[in-house]
Amino acid sequence: MSKYSLNDIIGSVEKDDYPPSDFSPELSALWYTKKGNWDKAHDIVSEINTSMGSWIHAHLHVIEGDLGNAAYWYNRSKRDPISPDQLDEEWVLLVESNL
């Protein structure tokens, strides 16, 4: 179990310039996603070769609007694709899945 909560992560995004140094790569990618730094989040997640990494990668491509690429990554993660209006809910689920 993580020492961080969802609210801790949201608070950090709102007040800090960088994620905490003890975040996992997954949480760091999600932190940068919420911060609006898509490129940094994508750089991090591109190095995570797990189903979780693929799920986060898919989420990023939905944000980008590249639903075809997102579908590829959802397939790799064994998850069903979401619609863009579900991004906020999925981000919360992703964070909670990494705590």
XYZ file of C-alpha atoms in Angstrom:
99
model
C 0.000 0.000 0.000
C 1.253 3.436 -0.943
C 1.892 6.164 1.574
C 0.080 8.497 -0.829
C -3.632 8.972 -1.401
C -5.456 10.221 -4.464
C -5.883 13.589 -2.731
C -2.138 13.744 -1.988
C -1.396 13.275 -5.674
C -3.923 15.885 -6.781
C -2.533 18.309 -4.191
C 0.996 17.729 -5.434
C -0.063 18.385 -9.032
C -1.630 21.670 -7.931
C 1.306 22.975 -5.872
C 4.524 21.275 -6.991
C 6.653 21.654 -10.106
C 7.724 17.999 -10.095
C 6.283 14.752 -8.746
C 7.689 13.371 -5.489
C 10.993 11.582 -6.081
C 9.685 8.340 -4.584
C 6.812 7.993 -7.067
C 6.825 4.930 -9.270
C 7.251 5.587 -12.993
C 3.532 4.873 -13.381
C 2.511 7.470 -10.796
C 5.002 9.955 -12.229
C 3.488 9.530 -15.696
C 0.007 10.021 -14.260
C 1.194 13.070 -12.287
C 2.564 14.661 -15.468
C -0.643 13.725 -17.282
C -2.736 15.637 -14.743
C -0.229 18.505 -14.808
C -0.829 18.804 -18.553
C 2.666 17.765 -19.624
C 1.652 15.128 -22.170
C 5.124 14.822 -23.693
C 6.835 14.091 -20.362
C 4.117 11.593 -19.403
C 4.469 9.889 -22.785
C 8.269 9.733 -22.468
C 7.937 7.990 -19.103
C 5.192 5.572 -20.094
C 6.998 4.597 -23.293
C 9.567 2.880 -21.058
C 6.994 0.907 -19.010
C 6.540 -2.433 -20.768
C 3.699 -3.830 -18.662
C -0.065 -4.020 -19.048
C -0.320 -1.032 -16.693
C 2.114 0.906 -18.852
C 0.011 0.056 -21.896
C -3.144 1.215 -20.122
C -1.576 4.575 -19.215
C -0.222 4.824 -22.774
C -3.762 4.282 -24.108
C -5.092 6.979 -21.781
C -2.547 9.446 -23.139
C -3.548 8.762 -26.730
C -7.210 9.363 -25.876
C -6.148 12.759 -24.483
C -4.259 13.382 -27.713
C -7.345 12.464 -29.727
C -5.610 9.567 -31.496
C -8.266 6.956 -30.790
C -6.794 4.453 -33.255
C -3.468 4.449 -31.425
C -5.327 4.386 -28.103
C -7.229 1.275 -29.240
C -3.912 -0.470 -29.942
C -2.676 0.288 -26.416
C -5.991 -0.672 -24.793
C -5.756 -4.000 -26.605
C -2.223 -4.507 -25.266
C -3.432 -3.692 -21.758
C -6.404 -6.088 -22.073
C -8.768 -3.198 -21.273
C -11.789 -1.875 -23.107
C -11.336 1.528 -24.759
C -12.999 4.553 -23.202
C -14.543 7.596 -24.805
C -12.908 11.001 -24.303
C -15.671 12.046 -21.895
C -14.490 9.322 -19.482
C -10.906 10.601 -19.170
C -11.272 12.090 -15.683
C -12.810 8.922 -14.285
C -10.180 6.749 -15.924
C -7.342 8.914 -14.572
C -8.686 8.406 -11.039
C -8.962 4.653 -11.625
C -5.409 4.554 -12.991
C -4.035 6.416 -9.975
C -5.961 4.246 -7.515
C -4.689 1.137 -9.310
C -1.119 2.319 -8.729
C -1.367 3.240 -5.046
